[in-house]
mmCIF file of C-alpha atoms in Angstrom:
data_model
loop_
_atom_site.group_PDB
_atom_site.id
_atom_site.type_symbol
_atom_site.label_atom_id
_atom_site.label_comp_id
_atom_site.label_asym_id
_atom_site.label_seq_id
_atom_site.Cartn_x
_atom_site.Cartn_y
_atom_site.Cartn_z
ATOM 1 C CA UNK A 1 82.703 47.801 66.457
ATOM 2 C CA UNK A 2 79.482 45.487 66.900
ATOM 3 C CA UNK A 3 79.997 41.677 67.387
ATOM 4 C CA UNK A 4 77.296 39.605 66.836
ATOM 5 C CA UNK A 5 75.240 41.054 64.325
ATOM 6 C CA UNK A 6 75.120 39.149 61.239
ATOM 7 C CA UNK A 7 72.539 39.806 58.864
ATOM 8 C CA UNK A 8 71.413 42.894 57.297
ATOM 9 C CA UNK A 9 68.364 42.514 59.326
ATOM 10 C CA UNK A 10 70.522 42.627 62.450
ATOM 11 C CA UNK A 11 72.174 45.938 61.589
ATOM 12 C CA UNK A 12 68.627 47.809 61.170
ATOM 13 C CA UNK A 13 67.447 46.367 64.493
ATOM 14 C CA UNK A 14 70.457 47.915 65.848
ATOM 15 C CA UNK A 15 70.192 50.671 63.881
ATOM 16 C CA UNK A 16 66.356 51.550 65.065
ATOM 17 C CA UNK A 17 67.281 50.672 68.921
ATOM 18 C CA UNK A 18 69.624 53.264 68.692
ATOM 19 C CA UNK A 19 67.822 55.878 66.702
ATOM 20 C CA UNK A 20 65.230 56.363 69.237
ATOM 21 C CA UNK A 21 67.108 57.612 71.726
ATOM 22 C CA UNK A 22 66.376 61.282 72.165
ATOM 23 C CA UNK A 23 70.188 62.856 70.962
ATOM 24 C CA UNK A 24 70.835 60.615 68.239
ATOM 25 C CA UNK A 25 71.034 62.425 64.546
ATOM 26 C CA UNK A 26 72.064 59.614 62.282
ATOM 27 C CA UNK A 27 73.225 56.219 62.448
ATOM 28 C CA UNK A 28 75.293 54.306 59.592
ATOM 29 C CA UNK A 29 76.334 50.995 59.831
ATOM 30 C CA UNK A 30 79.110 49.018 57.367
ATOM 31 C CA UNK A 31 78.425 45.629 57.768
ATOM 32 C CA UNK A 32 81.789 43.922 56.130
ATOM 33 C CA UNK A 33 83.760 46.223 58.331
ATOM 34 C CA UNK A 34 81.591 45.374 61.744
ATOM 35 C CA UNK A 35 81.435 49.318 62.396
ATOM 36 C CA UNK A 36 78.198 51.334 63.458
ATOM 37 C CA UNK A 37 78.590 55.126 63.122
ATOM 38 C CA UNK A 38 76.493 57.324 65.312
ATOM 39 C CA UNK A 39 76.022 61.154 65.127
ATOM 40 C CA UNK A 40 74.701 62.604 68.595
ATOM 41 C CA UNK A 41 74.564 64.922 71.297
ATOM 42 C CA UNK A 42 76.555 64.026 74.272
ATOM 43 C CA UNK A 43 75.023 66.391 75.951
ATOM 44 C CA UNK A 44 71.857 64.329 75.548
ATOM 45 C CA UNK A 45 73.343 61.002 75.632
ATOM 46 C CA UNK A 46 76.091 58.818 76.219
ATOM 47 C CA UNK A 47 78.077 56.845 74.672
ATOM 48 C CA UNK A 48 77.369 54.217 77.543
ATOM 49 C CA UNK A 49 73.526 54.789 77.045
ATOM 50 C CA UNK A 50 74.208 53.911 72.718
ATOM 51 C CA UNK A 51 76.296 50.924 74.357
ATOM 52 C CA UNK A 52 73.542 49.765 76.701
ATOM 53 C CA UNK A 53 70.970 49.882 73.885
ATOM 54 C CA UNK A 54 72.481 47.646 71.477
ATOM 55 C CA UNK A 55 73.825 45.237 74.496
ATOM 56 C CA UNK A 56 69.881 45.032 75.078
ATOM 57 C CA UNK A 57 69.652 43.339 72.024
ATOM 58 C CA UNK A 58 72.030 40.464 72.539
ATOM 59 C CA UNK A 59 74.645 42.341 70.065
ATOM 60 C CA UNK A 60 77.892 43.671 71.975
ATOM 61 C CA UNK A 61 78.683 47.102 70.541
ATOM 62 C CA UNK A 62 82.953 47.940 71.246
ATOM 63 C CA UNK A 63 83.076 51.779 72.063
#
């Protein structure tokens, strides 16, 4: 879940913040349903790390 994110222009920031971490495959977001999907490698990163990316941005992301 994400909180705080609005706009469709919120969503891609989040969306970019958390593609460039090194591990991430694919994110997918669904705005009316306040739900970002991410496709990684927890071997690579965490789920903490995704979390503390998106907090970065003023956004609170529920894992």
């Amino acid at each position: 879940m994400l909180k705080g994110a609005k706009t469709e222009e919120d969503y891609k920031r989040v969306k970019e913040a958390i593609e460039k971490l090194d591990g991430v495959f694919k994110v997918d977001y669904e705005m009316a349903a306040e739900v970002v999907g991410v496709d990684y490698d927890d071997e690579k990163v965490s789920k903490e790390q995704i979390k503390s990316a998106v907090d970065s941005l003023g956004y609170t992301l529920i894992v």
